[in-house]
């Protein structure tokens, strides 16, 4: 993984020094909150419903054990003993005292981490496939180009005051696990005639006006990627609406001007940016890429794994559900669920963070990843170590066998924390997970992704959930709309709204009725919920939700 240069370390240290002075001026009253706001946002500090919140960048979701242990230390030393992993592969601390934030940032710098550009109208944390460098289906590791984009975008003088925030995601696999189509720019590594290049999507995004990204370029060579991305952001920086923040995102710009006109403008600008780079980005990319060499994978028998798999049904269930195929013989990718039934999705205690760090150091080549689905990944694990890993995870509440199942729910913090939220998300996620655990049906249901947002900003990605839930305020009462058929993968689609929403006490029974309709109408257990929805359409699910009159109304 990437290691800071002397320049990186000095840059972060200077930013922290500046912010410490700004915090001191806010505390002594020299700065008002309005004056302080743009300064704190540049350093990832929000003012939420009850307290400040510090959002820490985990670039392309990659951590080592030392960094995870430091995150645990920060949680215990300056927060309430836990952190919240987000859909942007960040970690958030929800209860820091303002006076302590500079010390938290210095502690992060000790392990080559920071909170720069995790907020504000800038290019945010660059995310990537959480199986990067390990997946059997990968064309190339997306992390070197993600790191290149991170270095290019950090404190970029042209892009510090963009019309709105800007998000980039990169995948190295044809099976998109990075939600590239729902990003301002989505980058997909592709191969053409033996050459590695990039398909670039533009104008995706969720929130108030959800849109699926459009293909800006089918194949951008490696040598052209960075100047091409700079040209794209530069065009939007000039065209983007600054008169209305609800129309400022690049998705609206693409919609208003059309993809053909945006492509023409980008190509014109690219002719200028390409000449300005002079190949310096390629030399930097080669230096970066060398730091992402694969570990020296061990080769040994898998007898311990086979014995445990054949004798322990709890271990077998976990192995069948939480493991993914690895590119190296004898190895697997381990997905650690942060979705124990009834717990807050994405939360991990300091003790749990240390356990995961220890496992990564002892068995996982000292690497961890954070997924956009709010789980933690051990990307490189030998099969024979899995029984010991499972035992350690189980002892600390981290061995829930539910990856991809109905209780593996993405949920934003909602009205429990967020000042923008209009409804709660966390309790709804907890109730759904607990209900289907009580029914013991989630493994029979199979792959089904529920995503919950507590407001129209869609931080819970509800638009691309197989079942999406959006919490709104209806005359002072929490009301939950349901969408069906969303998809965050390479076949990305926005969910379709079912109809009127449900009050909080009725949303879990409503989800039960949808699932019962799926189980009734699926052709075979192998047909997933999303496949069944695409075959059946909305009608049987509407009927299950609202009664037979809904089908009659549609027919009329």
Coordinates of C-alpha atoms in Angstrom, one line a residue:
X1 CA 0.0 0.0 0.0
X2 CA 1.0 3.6 -0.5
X3 CA 3.4 5.2 2.1
X4 CA 3.7 8.9 2.6
X5 CA 6.6 10.8 1.1
X6 CA 8.3 13.5 3.1
X7 CA 6.2 16.0 1.1
X8 CA 3.0 14.3 2.1
X9 CA 4.0 14.3 5.8
X10 CA 5.0 17.9 5.8
X11 CA 1.8 18.9 3.9
X12 CA -0.5 17.2 6.4
X13 CA 1.5 18.5 9.4
X14 CA 1.2 22.1 8.1
X15 CA -2.6 21.7 7.5
X16 CA -3.0 20.4 11.0
X17 CA -1.0 23.3 12.4
X18 CA -3.2 25.8 10.6
X19 CA -6.4 24.1 11.8
X20 CA -5.2 24.0 15.4
X21 CA -4.8 27.8 15.2
X22 CA -8.3 28.1 13.7
X23 CA -9.8 26.0 16.4
X24 CA -8.1 28.1 19.1
X25 CA -9.6 31.2 17.6
X26 CA -13.1 29.6 17.5
X27 CA -12.8 28.5 21.1
X28 CA -11.7 32.0 22.3
X29 CA -14.5 33.7 20.3
X30 CA -12.2 35.4 17.7
X31 CA -14.1 33.4 15.0
X32 CA -17.9 33.1 14.9
X33 CA -19.4 29.7 13.9
X34 CA -20.3 31.2 10.5
X35 CA -16.7 32.2 10.0
X36 CA -15.4 28.9 11.3
X37 CA -17.7 26.8 9.2
X38 CA -15.7 26.9 5.8
X39 CA -12.5 26.3 7.7
X40 CA -13.7 23.2 9.6
X41 CA -15.4 21.7 6.5
X42 CA -12.1 21.9 4.7
X43 CA -10.7 19.6 7.4
X44 CA -13.6 17.1 7.6
X45 CA -15.3 18.6 10.7
X46 CA -19.1 18.8 10.7
X47 CA -21.6 20.2 13.2
X48 CA -24.3 17.6 13.5
X49 CA -27.5 17.3 15.5
X50 CA -25.9 16.9 18.9
X51 CA -22.1 17.5 18.5
X52 CA -19.3 18.0 16.1
X53 CA -18.5 15.0 13.8
X54 CA -15.0 14.3 12.4
X55 CA -14.9 12.4 9.1
X56 CA -11.6 10.7 8.4
X57 CA -10.6 9.7 4.9
X58 CA -9.6 6.1 4.2
X59 CA -8.4 6.4 0.6
X60 CA -9.8 3.7 -1.6
X61 CA -10.8 1.9 1.6
X62 CA -7.3 0.6 2.3
X63 CA -5.8 0.3 5.8
X64 CA -3.0 -1.6 7.6
X65 CA -3.2 -2.9 11.1
X66 CA -1.4 0.0 12.6
X67 CA -3.8 2.5 11.1
X68 CA -6.8 0.4 12.4
X69 CA -5.3 0.3 15.9
X70 CA -4.9 4.1 15.8
X71 CA -8.5 4.5 14.8
X72 CA -9.4 2.4 17.8
X73 CA -7.2 4.5 20.0
X74 CA -8.8 7.7 18.8
X75 CA -12.3 6.3 19.4
X76 CA -11.4 5.5 23.0
X77 CA -9.3 8.6 23.8
X78 CA -11.5 11.3 22.3
X79 CA -14.9 9.8 21.4
X80 CA -17.3 7.3 23.0
X81 CA -15.3 4.1 22.2
X82 CA -16.5 3.4 18.6
X83 CA -16.4 4.6 15.1
X84 CA -18.9 4.5 12.2
X85 CA -17.7 3.3 8.8
X86 CA -19.5 4.9 5.9
X87 CA -20.5 4.3 2.3
X88 CA -17.6 6.5 1.2
X89 CA -15.1 4.2 2.8
X90 CA -14.5 6.8 5.6
X91 CA -14.8 6.5 9.3
X92 CA -16.8 9.1 11.4
X93 CA -16.4 10.0 15.0
X94 CA -19.7 11.4 16.2
X95 CA -18.9 12.9 19.6
X96 CA -15.5 14.8 19.7
X97 CA -15.0 17.9 21.7
X98 CA -13.9 20.8 19.4
X99 CA -10.8 21.4 21.6
X100 CA -9.7 17.8 21.0
X101 CA -10.0 17.7 17.2
X102 CA -6.5 19.1 16.5
X103 CA -5.0 16.3 18.7
X104 CA -7.1 13.8 16.8
X105 CA -5.8 15.0 13.5
X106 CA -2.2 14.8 14.8
X107 CA -2.8 11.3 15.9
X108 CA -4.1 10.4 12.5
X109 CA -1.0 12.0 10.9
X110 CA 1.2 9.6 13.0
X111 CA -0.2 6.8 10.9
X112 CA -0.4 8.6 7.5
X113 CA -4.1 9.5 7.7
X114 CA -6.0 12.8 7.6
X115 CA -9.5 14.3 7.2
X116 CA -8.7 16.7 4.4
X117 CA -11.4 17.1 1.7
X118 CA -13.9 14.7 3.4
X119 CA -16.3 17.6 3.2
X120 CA -16.8 20.9 1.3
X121 CA -17.2 21.6 -2.4
X122 CA -14.1 19.7 -3.4
X123 CA -13.2 16.3 -4.8
X124 CA -13.9 14.0 -1.9
X125 CA -12.3 10.7 -0.8
X126 CA -11.6 8.6 -3.9
X127 CA -13.2 5.2 -3.5
X128 CA -12.5 1.8 -5.1
X129 CA -13.6 -1.8 -5.2
X130 CA -13.0 -3.2 -1.7
X131 CA -11.7 -6.4 -3.3
X132 CA -9.0 -4.5 -5.1
X133 CA -5.7 -6.4 -5.7
X134 CA -7.4 -9.7 -4.5
X135 CA -10.4 -10.4 -6.7
X136 CA -10.3 -13.4 -9.1
X137 CA -12.3 -11.4 -11.6
X138 CA -10.0 -8.3 -11.6
X139 CA -8.5 -6.9 -14.8
X140 CA -6.1 -4.7 -12.8
X141 CA -5.7 -3.3 -9.3
X142 CA -7.6 0.0 -9.2
X143 CA -5.8 1.4 -6.2
X144 CA -2.7 2.8 -8.0
X145 CA -4.9 5.0 -10.2
X146 CA -7.0 5.8 -7.2
X147 CA -3.9 7.0 -5.3
X148 CA -2.9 9.0 -8.4
X149 CA -6.3 10.7 -8.4
X150 CA -6.0 11.3 -4.6
X151 CA -2.7 13.1 -4.9
X152 CA -3.8 15.1 -7.9
X153 CA -7.1 16.2 -6.3
X154 CA -5.8 17.1 -2.8
X155 CA -5.6 20.8 -2.5
X156 CA -5.8 21.2 -6.3
X157 CA -5.9 25.0 -6.7
X158 CA -8.5 25.0 -9.4
X159 CA -10.9 22.6 -7.6
X160 CA -11.1 23.9 -4.0
X161 CA -14.3 25.9 -4.6
X162 CA -16.4 23.7 -7.0
X163 CA -20.1 24.3 -7.6
X164 CA -20.8 21.3 -5.2
X165 CA -19.0 18.3 -3.9
X166 CA -17.5 15.9 -6.4
X167 CA -17.1 12.1 -6.0
X168 CA -15.0 9.6 -8.0
X169 CA -15.0 5.8 -7.8
X170 CA -12.7 3.3 -9.5
X171 CA -13.2 -0.4 -10.2
X172 CA -10.8 -2.9 -11.7
X173 CA -13.4 -5.6 -12.4
X174 CA -16.2 -6.0 -14.9
X175 CA -18.3 -6.9 -11.9
X176 CA -18.7 -3.4 -10.5
X177 CA -18.5 -3.4 -6.7
X178 CA -17.7 0.3 -6.4
X179 CA -21.0 1.8 -7.6
X180 CA -19.3 3.7 -10.4
X181 CA -22.5 4.5 -12.2
X182 CA -23.8 6.5 -9.2
X183 CA -20.7 8.8 -9.0
X184 CA -19.9 12.2 -10.5
X185 CA -17.1 10.3 -12.4
X186 CA -17.0 6.6 -12.5
X187 CA -13.8 4.9 -13.8
X188 CA -13.8 1.3 -15.0
X189 CA -10.6 -0.4 -15.9
X190 CA -11.0 -2.2 -19.3
X191 CA -8.8 -4.1 -21.7
X192 CA -8.8 -3.4 -25.4
X193 CA -6.5 -5.3 -27.8
X194 CA -4.2 -6.2 -25.0
X195 CA -4.0 -2.7 -23.7
X196 CA -5.2 -1.6 -20.3
X197 CA -7.3 1.6 -20.3
X198 CA -10.4 3.1 -18.7
X199 CA -14.1 3.6 -19.5
X200 CA -15.2 6.9 -18.0
X201 CA -18.7 7.6 -16.8
X202 CA -20.0 11.0 -15.9
X203 CA -23.1 12.5 -14.3
X204 CA -24.1 9.8 -11.9
X205 CA -25.4 10.5 -8.4
X206 CA -28.2 9.9 -6.0
X207 CA -29.7 12.4 -3.6
X208 CA -32.6 14.7 -4.5
X209 CA -32.3 14.0 -8.3
X210 CA -30.9 10.5 -8.8
X211 CA -29.3 9.7 -12.1
X212 CA -27.2 6.9 -13.6
X213 CA -24.0 8.0 -15.1
X214 CA -23.5 8.1 -18.9
X215 CA -20.5 6.9 -20.8
X216 CA -18.2 9.9 -21.5
X217 CA -15.5 7.8 -23.1
X218 CA -15.3 4.1 -23.9
X219 CA -11.6 3.8 -23.8
X220 CA -9.1 6.3 -22.3
X221 CA -5.5 5.1 -22.5
X222 CA -3.4 5.1 -19.3
X223 CA -1.3 8.0 -20.5
X224 CA -4.4 10.2 -20.9
X225 CA -6.5 9.4 -17.9
X226 CA -5.4 12.1 -15.5
X227 CA -5.5 15.0 -18.0
X228 CA -8.9 13.6 -19.2
X229 CA -10.3 13.6 -15.7
X230 CA -8.9 17.1 -15.1
X231 CA -10.6 18.3 -18.3
X232 CA -13.9 16.9 -17.2
X233 CA -13.9 18.5 -13.8
X234 CA -12.6 21.8 -15.4
X235 CA -15.5 21.9 -17.8
X236 CA -18.0 21.3 -15.0
X237 CA -16.3 23.9 -12.8
X238 CA -17.1 26.5 -15.5
X239 CA -20.6 25.3 -16.5
X240 CA -21.9 24.1 -13.1
X241 CA -24.8 26.0 -11.6
X242 CA -23.7 28.1 -8.6
X243 CA -27.1 30.0 -8.4
X244 CA -28.9 26.9 -7.1
X245 CA -27.2 24.3 -5.0
X246 CA -29.9 21.7 -5.8
X247 CA -28.9 22.0 -9.5
X248 CA -25.2 22.3 -9.0
X249 CA -24.0 18.7 -9.3
X250 CA -22.4 17.6 -12.5
X251 CA -25.4 15.2 -13.1
X252 CA -27.6 18.3 -13.6
X253 CA -25.0 19.9 -15.9
X254 CA -24.9 16.7 -18.1
X255 CA -28.7 16.6 -18.1
X256 CA -29.1 20.3 -19.1
X257 CA -26.4 20.3 -21.8
X258 CA -26.6 16.7 -23.0
X259 CA -23.8 14.1 -23.0
X260 CA -22.8 14.9 -26.6
X261 CA -22.1 18.6 -25.8
X262 CA -20.3 17.7 -22.6
X263 CA -18.2 15.2 -24.5
X264 CA -17.3 17.9 -27.1
X265 CA -16.3 20.4 -24.4
X266 CA -14.3 17.9 -22.5
X267 CA -12.4 16.8 -25.6
X268 CA -11.6 20.5 -26.4
X269 CA -10.4 21.1 -22.9
X270 CA -8.5 17.7 -22.9
X271 CA -6.4 19.0 -25.8
X272 CA -5.1 21.7 -23.5
X273 CA -4.7 19.7 -20.3
X274 CA -2.9 16.8 -22.0
X275 CA -0.2 19.1 -23.3
X276 CA 0.2 20.7 -19.9
X277 CA 1.0 17.4 -18.1
X278 CA 4.1 16.5 -20.1
X279 CA 4.2 13.0 -18.8
X280 CA 4.9 13.9 -15.1
X281 CA 1.7 12.0 -14.1
X282 CA 2.9 8.8 -15.8
X283 CA 6.2 8.9 -13.9
X284 CA 4.3 9.4 -10.7
X285 CA 1.9 6.6 -11.5
X286 CA 4.8 4.2 -12.1
X287 CA 6.2 5.2 -8.7
X288 CA 2.9 4.7 -7.0
X289 CA 2.1 1.4 -8.7
X290 CA 5.4 -0.1 -7.4
X291 CA 4.0 0.3 -3.9
X292 CA 1.0 -1.8 -4.6
X293 CA 2.8 -5.1 -5.4
X294 CA 0.9 -8.2 -4.3
X295 CA 2.1 -10.0 -1.1
X296 CA 4.2 -13.2 -1.5
X297 CA 1.3 -15.6 -1.0
X298 CA 2.1 -18.8 1.0
X299 CA 1.4 -22.2 -0.4
X300 CA 0.3 -24.9 2.1
X301 CA -2.4 -27.5 2.7
X302 CA -6.0 -26.6 3.7
X303 CA -6.7 -29.5 6.0
X304 CA -7.7 -27.4 9.0
X305 CA -10.3 -25.6 6.8
X306 CA -11.7 -28.8 5.5
X307 CA -12.0 -30.3 8.9
X308 CA -13.8 -27.3 10.3
X309 CA -16.0 -27.0 7.3
X310 CA -17.2 -30.6 7.4
X311 CA -17.7 -30.7 11.2
X312 CA -18.9 -27.3 12.3
X313 CA -22.2 -26.1 10.8
X314 CA -21.7 -22.5 12.3
X315 CA -18.3 -22.2 10.6
X316 CA -19.7 -23.7 7.4
X317 CA -22.5 -21.1 7.3
X318 CA -20.1 -18.3 7.8
X319 CA -17.7 -19.7 5.1
X320 CA -20.5 -20.1 2.6
X321 CA -21.8 -16.6 3.2
X322 CA -18.8 -14.3 4.0
X323 CA -16.0 -15.6 1.8
X324 CA -15.2 -14.5 -1.8
X325 CA -13.0 -16.0 -4.5
X326 CA -9.4 -14.9 -4.4
X327 CA -6.9 -14.7 -7.3
X328 CA -4.2 -16.7 -5.5
X329 CA -4.5 -20.5 -5.0
X330 CA -5.4 -21.5 -1.5
X331 CA -6.6 -18.0 -0.5
X332 CA -9.9 -16.3 0.0
X333 CA -11.3 -12.8 0.6
X334 CA -12.9 -12.6 4.1
X335 CA -15.8 -10.2 4.5
X336 CA -16.4 -9.2 8.2
X337 CA -19.9 -8.1 8.8
X338 CA -20.5 -5.0 10.9
X339 CA -24.2 -5.8 10.8
X340 CA -24.8 -8.1 13.7
X341 CA -28.6 -8.5 14.1
X342 CA -29.9 -5.5 16.1
X343 CA -26.7 -3.5 16.0
X344 CA -26.0 -0.2 14.2
X345 CA -24.9 -0.9 10.7
X346 CA -21.3 0.2 10.1
X347 CA -20.4 0.7 13.8
X348 CA -17.3 -0.9 15.3
X349 CA -16.1 -0.6 18.8
X350 CA -12.4 0.1 19.6
X351 CA -12.0 -3.5 20.9
X352 CA -13.5 -4.8 17.6
X353 CA -11.1 -2.6 15.6
X354 CA -8.2 -3.9 17.5
X355 CA -9.3 -7.5 16.9
X356 CA -9.6 -6.9 13.2
X357 CA -6.1 -5.3 13.2
X358 CA -4.6 -8.2 15.1
X359 CA -6.2 -10.7 12.6
X360 CA -4.9 -8.7 9.6
X361 CA -1.4 -8.7 11.1
X362 CA -1.4 -12.3 12.1
X363 CA -3.2 -13.9 9.1
X364 CA -4.0 -11.2 6.5
X365 CA -0.6 -9.9 5.2
X366 CA -1.3 -6.7 7.2
X367 CA -4.1 -5.4 5.0
X368 CA -7.7 -4.4 5.6
X369 CA -10.3 -2.8 3.4
X370 CA -13.5 -0.8 4.2
X371 CA -16.4 -1.5 1.8
X372 CA -19.0 1.0 0.6
X373 CA -21.4 -1.4 2.2
X374 CA -20.1 -0.5 5.7
X375 CA -18.2 -3.8 6.3
X376 CA -14.5 -4.6 6.8
X377 CA -12.6 -6.9 4.4
X378 CA -9.5 -9.0 4.9
X379 CA -8.4 -9.2 1.3
X380 CA -5.8 -11.9 1.5
X381 CA -6.4 -14.9 3.8
X382 CA -5.2 -18.5 3.5
X383 CA -8.0 -21.0 3.8
X384 CA -6.2 -23.0 6.5
X385 CA -6.2 -19.9 8.8
X386 CA -10.0 -19.5 8.6
X387 CA -11.0 -21.6 11.6
X388 CA -8.8 -19.5 13.9
X389 CA -10.0 -16.3 12.3
X390 CA -13.6 -17.3 12.7
X391 CA -13.1 -18.2 16.3
X392 CA -11.6 -14.8 17.1
X393 CA -14.3 -12.9 15.2
X394 CA -17.0 -14.9 16.9
X395 CA -15.7 -14.1 20.4
X396 CA -16.1 -10.4 19.6
X397 CA -19.4 -10.3 17.8
X398 CA -17.9 -10.1 14.3
X399 CA -18.8 -13.5 12.9
X400 CA -22.4 -12.8 11.7
X401 CA -22.9 -14.9 8.5
X402 CA -25.1 -12.4 6.6
X403 CA -23.0 -10.8 3.9
X404 CA -25.3 -9.9 1.0
X405 CA -28.4 -11.0 3.0
X406 CA -31.4 -9.1 4.1
X407 CA -29.8 -8.0 7.4
X408 CA -26.7 -6.7 5.7
X409 CA -28.3 -3.3 5.5
X410 CA -26.7 0.0 4.5
X411 CA -28.1 2.7 6.7
X412 CA -27.1 6.4 7.1
X413 CA -26.9 7.8 10.7
X414 CA -30.4 9.4 10.2
X415 CA -32.1 11.5 12.7
X416 CA -30.2 10.0 15.6
X417 CA -27.2 12.1 14.6
X418 CA -27.6 14.1 11.4
X419 CA -29.0 17.6 11.4
X420 CA -30.2 17.2 7.8
X421 CA -32.2 14.0 8.4
X422 CA -36.0 14.0 8.4
X423 CA -36.4 10.4 9.8
X424 CA -34.6 7.7 11.7
X425 CA -32.6 5.1 9.7
X426 CA -30.7 3.1 12.4
X427 CA -33.8 1.8 14.4
X428 CA -35.5 0.7 11.1
X429 CA -32.4 -1.2 10.0
X430 CA -32.2 -2.8 13.5
X431 CA -35.8 -3.8 13.5
X432 CA -35.7 -5.4 10.0
X433 CA -32.5 -7.3 10.8
X434 CA -33.9 -8.6 14.1
X435 CA -37.2 -9.5 12.6
X436 CA -35.8 -11.7 9.8
X437 CA -33.3 -13.2 12.2
X438 CA -36.2 -14.2 14.5
X439 CA -37.9 -15.7 11.5
X440 CA -34.7 -17.6 10.5
X441 CA -35.5 -17.0 6.8
X442 CA -32.6 -14.7 5.6
X443 CA -30.6 -17.6 4.1
X444 CA -33.7 -19.0 2.3
X445 CA -34.3 -15.5 1.0
X446 CA -30.8 -15.3 -0.4
X447 CA -29.1 -12.2 -1.9
X448 CA -31.2 -9.2 -1.1
X449 CA -29.8 -5.7 -0.5
X450 CA -31.8 -3.3 1.6
X451 CA -30.5 0.3 1.8
X452 CA -32.0 3.0 4.0
X453 CA -31.7 6.8 3.9
X454 CA -33.1 9.2 6.5
X455 CA -33.6 12.0 4.0
X456 CA -33.5 12.8 0.3
X457 CA -29.7 13.3 0.3
X458 CA -29.6 9.5 0.0
X459 CA -26.5 8.8 2.1
X460 CA -27.8 5.3 2.5
X461 CA -27.9 4.7 -1.2
X462 CA -31.6 3.8 -1.1
X463 CA -32.1 4.5 -4.8
X464 CA -29.9 1.6 -5.8
X465 CA -31.1 -0.9 -3.2
X466 CA -33.0 -4.0 -4.3
X467 CA -35.4 -2.7 -1.6
X468 CA -34.8 1.0 -0.9
X469 CA -36.3 2.8 2.1
X470 CA -36.5 6.6 2.3
X471 CA -37.5 8.3 5.5
X472 CA -39.3 11.6 5.3
X473 CA -41.2 13.9 7.5
X474 CA -45.0 14.1 6.8
X475 CA -46.6 16.7 9.0
X476 CA -44.2 15.9 11.9
X477 CA -44.6 12.2 11.5
X478 CA -41.9 9.9 10.1
X479 CA -43.0 8.3 6.9
X480 CA -41.1 5.7 4.8
X481 CA -41.3 5.4 1.1
X482 CA -40.3 2.1 -0.6
X483 CA -38.5 1.6 -3.9
X484 CA -37.9 -1.7 -5.6
X485 CA -35.5 -2.9 -8.3
X486 CA -32.5 -0.7 -7.6
X487 CA -29.1 -2.0 -8.6
X488 CA -25.6 -0.6 -7.8
X489 CA -23.6 -2.9 -10.0
X490 CA -22.5 -2.9 -13.7
X491 CA -26.2 -3.3 -14.5
X492 CA -27.0 -0.2 -12.5
X493 CA -30.6 0.9 -12.1
X494 CA -32.7 3.3 -10.0
X495 CA -35.4 1.7 -7.9
X496 CA -39.1 2.3 -8.7
X497 CA -41.4 3.8 -6.1
X498 CA -44.1 1.4 -5.0
X499 CA -46.7 4.0 -3.9
X500 CA -47.7 5.7 -0.6
X501 CA -45.3 5.5 2.3
X502 CA -45.7 3.8 5.6
X503 CA -45.4 5.1 9.2
X504 CA -42.5 3.8 11.3
X505 CA -44.6 1.1 13.0
X506 CA -45.7 -0.3 9.7
X507 CA -42.5 -0.4 7.7
X508 CA -41.2 -3.8 8.9
X509 CA -44.5 -5.6 8.2
X510 CA -44.4 -3.9 4.8
X511 CA -41.0 -5.3 4.1
X512 CA -42.2 -8.7 5.2
X513 CA -45.0 -8.6 2.7
X514 CA -42.6 -7.7 -0.1
X515 CA -40.3 -10.6 0.8
X516 CA -43.3 -13.0 1.1
X517 CA -44.4 -12.0 -2.4
X518 CA -40.9 -12.7 -3.7
X519 CA -40.8 -16.2 -2.0
X520 CA -44.2 -17.0 -3.4
X521 CA -43.5 -15.9 -7.0
X522 CA -39.8 -16.8 -7.6
X523 CA -39.3 -19.6 -10.0
X524 CA -36.6 -21.3 -7.9
X525 CA -34.5 -20.6 -4.9
X526 CA -31.7 -19.7 -7.3
X527 CA -33.7 -16.7 -8.7
X528 CA -32.7 -13.7 -6.6
X529 CA -35.0 -11.0 -5.6
X530 CA -33.7 -8.6 -8.2
X531 CA -34.0 -11.2 -11.0
X532 CA -37.6 -12.0 -9.9
X533 CA -38.5 -8.3 -9.8
X534 CA -37.1 -7.8 -13.3
X535 CA -39.1 -10.7 -14.5
X536 CA -42.4 -10.0 -12.7
X537 CA -42.5 -6.2 -12.6
X538 CA -44.0 -4.1 -9.9
X539 CA -47.6 -5.5 -9.8
X540 CA -47.3 -8.5 -7.5
X541 CA -45.3 -6.5 -5.0
X542 CA -47.8 -3.6 -5.0
X543 CA -50.6 -6.0 -4.5
X544 CA -48.7 -7.5 -1.5
X545 CA -48.1 -4.0 -0.1
X546 CA -51.5 -2.3 -0.7
X547 CA -54.0 -5.1 -1.5
X548 CA -55.8 -6.3 -4.6
X549 CA -57.2 -2.9 -5.3
X550 CA -53.8 -1.7 -6.5
X551 CA -53.7 -4.3 -9.3
X552 CA -57.2 -3.3 -10.3
X553 CA -56.2 0.4 -10.3
X554 CA -53.3 -0.4 -12.6
X555 CA -55.4 -2.4 -14.9
X556 CA -57.9 0.5 -15.2

